[in-house]
């Protein structure tokens, strides 16, 4: 049985007070709610420490939106896996579509970041997904499996079992245009079958694959009712306690 995962990606949003206020609201509601899902939030890096402090004593995990793959050293502007770990971060997004498409990250960067996350015992949440052009050209399968194959290269079956994949079609992120549940299920199933071929059926049964892209309280239950979909990575709707908790309620 895979534990569902509901993650909020706050991106470059919220001031310090808003971030802490949101964390406190979530802490209270999650303590009272008794959801069986694991809940995590990824604040902007400047708020990671204060949000972590605000969530002291809560089951809500704090994640990073990104990390620099190199070991601590002369990398101006960067944050290492070790620094994140020391702050109490337990997981990190890797290869989010905005990192790939706005900041030009490649599959090689993703591989290095997955290794860095493992070095510091952070759980990697590896994001992948096709663009609209790729989908319309009938290339979804090749693109998504290409990204997953690159990201997981060199990992052991045990490492793959433990990590999280986040299928996020690029055209669905922040657009309000969420994927059809059947299309998401199809990609999740294709991904899991590939993991089974490459790493074995046990790894395929264990790896969690969450969906992201315009998940809202009114569409979340459609995804989360599917056994193939192990949770949600939520952007815009995670910025307000009510809407994030509405999604969590569907898990
Ligand atoms: P969205 O973002 O929910 O605002 O579409 C999802 C994400 O970027 O992870």
mmCIF file of C-alpha atoms and ligand atoms in Angstrom:
data_model
loop_
_atom_site.group_PDB
_atom_site.id
_atom_site.type_symbol
_atom_site.label_atom_id
_atom_site.label_comp_id
_atom_site.label_asym_id
_atom_site.label_seq_id
_atom_site.Cartn_x
_atom_site.Cartn_y
_atom_site.Cartn_z
ATOM 1 C CA UNK A 1 0.000 0.000 0.000
ATOM 2 C CA UNK A 2 1.502 3.315 -1.054
ATOM 3 C CA UNK A 3 0.883 6.239 1.306
ATOM 4 C CA UNK A 4 -0.710 9.134 -0.578
ATOM 5 C CA UNK A 5 1.258 12.328 -0.755
ATOM 6 C CA UNK A 6 -0.155 15.846 -1.072
ATOM 7 C CA UNK A 7 2.501 18.474 -1.653
ATOM 8 C CA UNK A 8 2.151 22.235 -1.944
ATOM 9 C CA UNK A 9 4.619 24.124 -4.117
ATOM 10 C CA UNK A 10 4.440 27.753 -3.062
ATOM 11 C CA UNK A 11 6.903 28.808 -5.776
ATOM 12 C CA UNK A 12 8.162 32.419 -5.512
ATOM 13 C CA UNK A 13 5.042 33.546 -3.658
ATOM 14 C CA UNK A 14 4.072 34.805 -0.185
ATOM 15 C CA UNK A 15 5.772 37.263 2.129
ATOM 16 C CA UNK A 16 7.229 36.127 5.448
ATOM 17 C CA UNK A 17 4.081 36.740 7.477
ATOM 18 C CA UNK A 18 1.825 35.117 4.916
ATOM 19 C CA UNK A 19 4.061 32.052 4.684
ATOM 20 C CA UNK A 20 4.151 31.563 8.447
ATOM 21 C CA UNK A 21 0.431 32.261 8.753
ATOM 22 C CA UNK A 22 -0.369 29.674 6.097
ATOM 23 C CA UNK A 23 1.912 27.132 7.777
ATOM 24 C CA UNK A 24 0.166 27.671 11.111
ATOM 25 C CA UNK A 25 -3.296 27.333 9.562
ATOM 26 C CA UNK A 26 -2.260 24.092 7.893
ATOM 27 C CA UNK A 27 -0.678 22.784 11.067
ATOM 28 C CA UNK A 28 -3.878 23.306 13.025
ATOM 29 C CA UNK A 29 -6.122 21.785 10.368
ATOM 30 C CA UNK A 30 -3.881 18.790 9.666
ATOM 31 C CA UNK A 31 -3.609 18.017 13.390
ATOM 32 C CA UNK A 32 -7.390 18.078 13.648
ATOM 33 C CA UNK A 33 -8.097 16.359 10.312
ATOM 34 C CA UNK A 34 -6.532 12.920 10.619
ATOM 35 C CA UNK A 35 -5.834 12.488 6.882
ATOM 36 C CA UNK A 36 -3.909 9.341 5.981
ATOM 37 C CA UNK A 37 -1.907 11.285 3.402
ATOM 38 C CA UNK A 38 1.586 12.585 3.992
ATOM 39 C CA UNK A 39 1.472 16.359 3.633
ATOM 40 C CA UNK A 40 4.369 18.563 2.599
ATOM 41 C CA UNK A 41 4.941 22.187 1.657
ATOM 42 C CA UNK A 42 7.735 23.787 -0.350
ATOM 43 C CA UNK A 43 8.085 27.423 0.677
ATOM 44 C CA UNK A 44 10.279 29.928 -1.079
ATOM 45 C CA UNK A 45 13.862 29.277 0.143
ATOM 46 C CA UNK A 46 13.940 32.465 2.226
ATOM 47 C CA UNK A 47 11.005 31.150 4.273
ATOM 48 C CA UNK A 48 12.094 27.545 4.697
ATOM 49 C CA UNK A 49 13.591 28.042 8.157
ATOM 50 C CA UNK A 50 10.701 30.045 9.606
ATOM 51 C CA UNK A 51 8.058 27.760 8.112
ATOM 52 C CA UNK A 52 9.913 24.768 9.497
ATOM 53 C CA UNK A 53 9.919 26.423 12.900
ATOM 54 C CA UNK A 54 6.217 27.277 12.618
ATOM 55 C CA UNK A 55 5.493 23.618 11.834
ATOM 56 C CA UNK A 56 7.458 22.275 14.812
ATOM 57 C CA UNK A 57 5.528 19.371 16.286
ATOM 58 C CA UNK A 58 3.419 18.941 13.134
ATOM 59 C CA UNK A 59 3.465 15.948 10.777
ATOM 60 C CA UNK A 60 3.664 18.363 7.823
ATOM 61 C CA UNK A 61 6.989 17.961 6.039
ATOM 62 C CA UNK A 62 8.965 20.888 4.712
ATOM 63 C CA UNK A 63 10.492 20.501 1.267
ATOM 64 C CA UNK A 64 12.669 22.527 -1.025
ATOM 65 C CA UNK A 65 11.647 23.672 -4.488
ATOM 66 C CA UNK A 66 15.132 23.044 -5.829
ATOM 67 C CA UNK A 67 18.747 22.600 -4.764
ATOM 68 C CA UNK A 68 22.226 23.010 -6.164
ATOM 69 C CA UNK A 69 23.823 19.656 -6.941
ATOM 70 C CA UNK A 70 27.384 20.539 -5.945
ATOM 71 C CA UNK A 71 28.830 19.915 -2.537
ATOM 72 C CA UNK A 72 29.018 23.011 -0.307
ATOM 73 C CA UNK A 73 31.499 25.510 -1.698
ATOM 74 C CA UNK A 74 31.856 28.523 -3.985
ATOM 75 C CA UNK A 75 28.465 28.534 -5.731
ATOM 76 C CA UNK A 76 27.092 32.049 -5.285
ATOM 77 C CA UNK A 77 23.342 32.129 -4.847
ATOM 78 C CA UNK A 78 23.062 28.378 -4.430
ATOM 79 C CA UNK A 79 21.699 26.223 -1.623
ATOM 80 C CA UNK A 80 23.171 22.771 -1.095
ATOM 81 C CA UNK A 81 21.386 19.582 -0.137
ATOM 82 C CA UNK A 82 23.354 19.552 3.124
ATOM 83 C CA UNK A 83 22.216 23.072 4.042
ATOM 84 C CA UNK A 84 18.605 22.119 3.378
ATOM 85 C CA UNK A 85 18.916 18.983 5.441
ATOM 86 C CA UNK A 86 20.313 20.964 8.354
ATOM 87 C CA UNK A 87 17.234 23.214 8.242
ATOM 88 C CA UNK A 88 14.980 20.195 8.670
ATOM 89 C CA UNK A 89 13.979 19.850 5.017
ATOM 90 C CA UNK A 90 13.080 16.235 4.265
ATOM 91 C CA UNK A 91 12.327 16.251 0.529
ATOM 92 C CA UNK A 92 13.097 18.313 -2.540
ATOM 93 C CA UNK A 93 11.438 18.888 -5.879
ATOM 94 C CA UNK A 94 13.836 18.224 -8.740
ATOM 95 C CA UNK A 95 13.410 19.153 -12.399
ATOM 96 C CA UNK A 96 10.173 21.095 -11.985
ATOM 97 C CA UNK A 97 9.028 22.299 -15.398
ATOM 98 C CA UNK A 98 9.757 25.903 -14.440
ATOM 99 C CA UNK A 99 13.324 24.892 -13.598
ATOM 100 C CA UNK A 100 13.601 23.089 -16.924
ATOM 101 C CA UNK A 101 11.856 25.627 -19.127
ATOM 102 C CA UNK A 102 12.576 28.978 -17.431
ATOM 103 C CA UNK A 103 16.032 28.204 -16.051
ATOM 104 C CA UNK A 104 17.171 25.803 -18.761
ATOM 105 C CA UNK A 105 17.816 22.765 -16.593
ATOM 106 C CA UNK A 106 18.613 19.583 -18.460
ATOM 107 C CA UNK A 107 18.159 15.890 -17.743
ATOM 108 C CA UNK A 108 21.849 15.856 -16.712
ATOM 109 C CA UNK A 109 21.145 18.521 -14.086
ATOM 110 C CA UNK A 110 18.285 16.390 -12.810
ATOM 111 C CA UNK A 111 20.572 13.351 -12.463
ATOM 112 C CA UNK A 112 23.123 15.398 -10.498
ATOM 113 C CA UNK A 113 20.422 16.821 -8.227
ATOM 114 C CA UNK A 114 18.965 13.397 -7.504
ATOM 115 C CA UNK A 115 22.462 12.252 -6.489
ATOM 116 C CA UNK A 116 22.873 15.336 -4.283
ATOM 117 C CA UNK A 117 19.524 14.713 -2.612
ATOM 118 C CA UNK A 118 20.543 11.130 -1.862
ATOM 119 C CA UNK A 119 23.910 12.321 -0.517
ATOM 120 C CA UNK A 120 22.050 14.371 2.119
ATOM 121 C CA UNK A 121 19.219 11.879 2.713
ATOM 122 C CA UNK A 122 16.576 14.124 1.144
ATOM 123 C CA UNK A 123 13.692 12.409 -0.613
ATOM 124 C CA UNK A 124 13.785 13.335 -4.325
ATOM 125 C CA UNK A 125 10.467 14.283 -5.932
ATOM 126 C CA UNK A 126 11.373 14.136 -9.613
ATOM 127 C CA UNK A 127 9.083 16.139 -11.892
ATOM 128 C CA UNK A 128 8.532 15.230 -15.523
ATOM 129 C CA UNK A 129 6.017 15.966 -18.244
ATOM 130 C CA UNK A 130 5.491 16.862 -21.858
ATOM 131 C CA UNK A 131 4.793 20.228 -23.472
ATOM 132 C CA UNK A 132 1.617 20.862 -25.449
ATOM 133 C CA UNK A 133 3.520 20.639 -28.749
ATOM 134 C CA UNK A 134 4.947 17.285 -27.749
ATOM 135 C CA UNK A 135 1.522 15.979 -26.733
ATOM 136 C CA UNK A 136 -0.109 17.184 -29.925
ATOM 137 C CA UNK A 137 2.669 15.595 -31.974
ATOM 138 C CA UNK A 138 1.884 12.236 -30.307
ATOM 139 C CA UNK A 139 5.242 12.192 -28.511
ATOM 140 C CA UNK A 140 4.026 12.116 -24.881
ATOM 141 C CA UNK A 141 5.134 8.548 -24.198
ATOM 142 C CA UNK A 142 8.625 9.020 -25.636
ATOM 143 C CA UNK A 143 9.150 12.335 -23.888
ATOM 144 C CA UNK A 144 7.986 11.282 -20.437
ATOM 145 C CA UNK A 145 9.825 7.968 -20.505
ATOM 146 C CA UNK A 146 12.944 9.712 -21.813
ATOM 147 C CA UNK A 147 12.875 12.084 -18.832
ATOM 148 C CA UNK A 148 12.225 9.307 -16.334
ATOM 149 C CA UNK A 149 14.924 7.076 -17.816
ATOM 150 C CA UNK A 150 17.443 9.926 -17.636
ATOM 151 C CA UNK A 151 16.490 10.878 -14.074
ATOM 152 C CA UNK A 152 16.695 7.349 -12.710
ATOM 153 C CA UNK A 153 19.887 6.346 -14.515
ATOM 154 C CA UNK A 154 22.370 4.827 -12.124
ATOM 155 C CA UNK A 155 19.941 4.381 -9.239
ATOM 156 C CA UNK A 156 19.374 1.088 -7.467
ATOM 157 C CA UNK A 157 15.957 -0.564 -7.312
ATOM 158 C CA UNK A 158 15.832 0.320 -3.601
ATOM 159 C CA UNK A 159 16.459 4.005 -4.352
ATOM 160 C CA UNK A 160 13.775 4.005 -7.035
ATOM 161 C CA UNK A 161 11.317 2.316 -4.673
ATOM 162 C CA UNK A 162 11.769 5.100 -2.152
ATOM 163 C CA UNK A 163 11.492 8.113 -4.405
ATOM 164 C CA UNK A 164 8.560 10.071 -5.773
ATOM 165 C CA UNK A 165 7.817 10.884 -9.404
ATOM 166 C CA UNK A 166 5.575 13.844 -10.153
ATOM 167 C CA UNK A 167 3.897 13.751 -13.546
ATOM 168 C CA UNK A 168 3.177 17.338 -14.465
ATOM 169 C CA UNK A 169 2.179 18.027 -18.064
ATOM 170 C CA UNK A 170 3.754 21.419 -18.780
ATOM 171 C CA UNK A 171 0.606 22.735 -20.454
ATOM 172 C CA UNK A 172 -1.436 22.041 -17.307
ATOM 173 C CA UNK A 173 0.783 23.929 -14.869
ATOM 174 C CA UNK A 174 -0.667 27.225 -13.717
ATOM 175 C CA UNK A 175 -3.046 27.336 -16.687
ATOM 176 C CA UNK A 176 -6.270 26.115 -15.096
ATOM 177 C CA UNK A 177 -6.300 23.479 -17.831
ATOM 178 C CA UNK A 178 -5.878 20.237 -15.912
ATOM 179 C CA UNK A 179 -5.223 16.934 -17.664
ATOM 180 C CA UNK A 180 -8.093 14.513 -18.197
ATOM 181 C CA UNK A 181 -7.948 11.946 -15.418
ATOM 182 C CA UNK A 182 -7.733 9.144 -18.004
ATOM 183 C CA UNK A 183 -4.746 10.799 -19.704
ATOM 184 C CA UNK A 184 -2.945 11.216 -16.389
ATOM 185 C CA UNK A 185 -3.673 7.599 -15.446
ATOM 186 C CA UNK A 186 -2.328 6.504 -18.819
ATOM 187 C CA UNK A 187 1.007 8.267 -18.242
ATOM 188 C CA UNK A 188 1.254 6.989 -14.659
ATOM 189 C CA UNK A 189 0.590 3.435 -15.834
ATOM 190 C CA UNK A 190 3.114 3.753 -18.662
ATOM 191 C CA UNK A 191 5.687 5.094 -16.210
ATOM 192 C CA UNK A 192 5.083 2.324 -13.687
ATOM 193 C CA UNK A 193 5.322 -0.342 -16.391
ATOM 194 C CA UNK A 194 8.639 1.117 -17.486
ATOM 195 C CA UNK A 195 9.907 1.117 -13.878
ATOM 196 C CA UNK A 196 8.844 -2.524 -13.601
ATOM 197 C CA UNK A 197 10.783 -3.492 -16.747
ATOM 198 C CA UNK A 198 13.868 -1.600 -15.701
ATOM 199 C CA UNK A 199 13.941 -1.984 -11.885
ATOM 200 C CA UNK A 200 11.568 -4.856 -11.213
ATOM 201 C CA UNK A 201 7.975 -5.276 -10.050
ATOM 202 C CA UNK A 202 8.716 -4.487 -6.410
ATOM 203 C CA UNK A 203 10.177 -1.089 -7.250
ATOM 204 C CA UNK A 204 7.228 -0.415 -9.572
ATOM 205 C CA UNK A 205 4.749 -1.299 -6.835
ATOM 206 C CA UNK A 206 6.511 0.922 -4.313
ATOM 207 C CA UNK A 207 7.409 4.066 -6.264
ATOM 208 C CA UNK A 208 4.896 6.843 -5.728
ATOM 209 C CA UNK A 209 3.717 8.757 -8.776
ATOM 210 C CA UNK A 210 1.768 11.933 -8.046
ATOM 211 C CA UNK A 211 -0.045 14.178 -10.509
ATOM 212 C CA UNK A 212 0.402 17.937 -10.752
ATOM 213 C CA UNK A 213 -1.043 20.621 -13.016
ATOM 214 C CA UNK A 214 -4.010 22.802 -12.052
ATOM 215 C CA UNK A 215 -5.169 20.507 -9.268
ATOM 216 C CA UNK A 216 -8.002 22.263 -7.404
ATOM 217 C CA UNK A 217 -10.463 21.200 -4.694
ATOM 218 C CA UNK A 218 -13.144 20.569 -7.321
ATOM 219 C CA UNK A 219 -11.068 18.253 -9.521
ATOM 220 C CA UNK A 220 -8.754 16.612 -6.960
ATOM 221 C CA UNK A 221 -10.991 13.680 -6.078
ATOM 222 C CA UNK A 222 -11.054 12.583 -9.726
ATOM 223 C CA UNK A 223 -7.286 12.023 -9.626
ATOM 224 C CA UNK A 224 -6.972 10.825 -6.070
ATOM 225 C CA UNK A 225 -9.652 8.147 -6.482
ATOM 226 C CA UNK A 226 -7.394 6.409 -9.018
ATOM 227 C CA UNK A 227 -5.146 3.684 -7.612
ATOM 228 C CA UNK A 228 -2.491 4.661 -10.171
ATOM 229 C CA UNK A 229 -2.308 8.220 -8.806
ATOM 230 C CA UNK A 230 -0.566 8.403 -5.453
ATOM 231 C CA UNK A 231 -1.211 12.033 -4.640
ATOM 232 C CA UNK A 232 -0.944 15.565 -5.929
ATOM 233 C CA UNK A 233 1.645 18.276 -6.381
ATOM 234 C CA UNK A 234 -0.278 21.515 -6.051
ATOM 235 C CA UNK A 235 0.863 24.999 -7.064
ATOM 236 C CA UNK A 236 -1.668 27.833 -7.116
ATOM 237 C CA UNK A 237 -4.266 26.082 -4.947
ATOM 238 C CA UNK A 238 -1.671 25.475 -2.211
ATOM 239 C CA UNK A 239 -1.328 29.189 -1.493
ATOM 240 C CA UNK A 240 -4.533 29.312 0.519
ATOM 241 C CA UNK A 241 -5.297 27.025 3.432
ATOM 242 C CA UNK A 242 -8.914 26.416 2.373
ATOM 243 C CA UNK A 243 -8.151 25.253 -1.131
ATOM 244 C CA UNK A 244 -5.125 23.155 -0.124
ATOM 245 C CA UNK A 245 -7.134 21.521 2.655
ATOM 246 C CA UNK A 246 -9.954 20.895 0.196
ATOM 247 C CA UNK A 247 -7.513 18.906 -1.935
ATOM 248 C CA UNK A 248 -6.140 17.111 1.092
ATOM 249 C CA UNK A 249 -9.694 16.169 2.026
ATOM 250 C CA UNK A 250 -9.973 14.304 -1.279
ATOM 251 C CA UNK A 251 -6.894 12.185 -0.517
HETATM 252 P P1 LIG B 1 -0.422 24.541 -10.500
HETATM 253 O O1 LIG B 1 1.154 24.208 -10.357
HETATM 254 O O2 LIG B 1 -1.140 23.675 -9.504
HETATM 255 O O3 LIG B 1 -0.520 26.004 -10.182
HETATM 256 O O4 LIG B 1 -0.794 24.208 -11.902
HETATM 257 C C1 LIG B 1 1.587 22.891 -10.175
HETATM 258 C C2 LIG B 1 3.090 22.863 -10.060
HETATM 259 O O5 LIG B 1 3.754 23.698 -10.678
HETATM 260 O O6 LIG B 1 3.652 22.018 -9.366
#
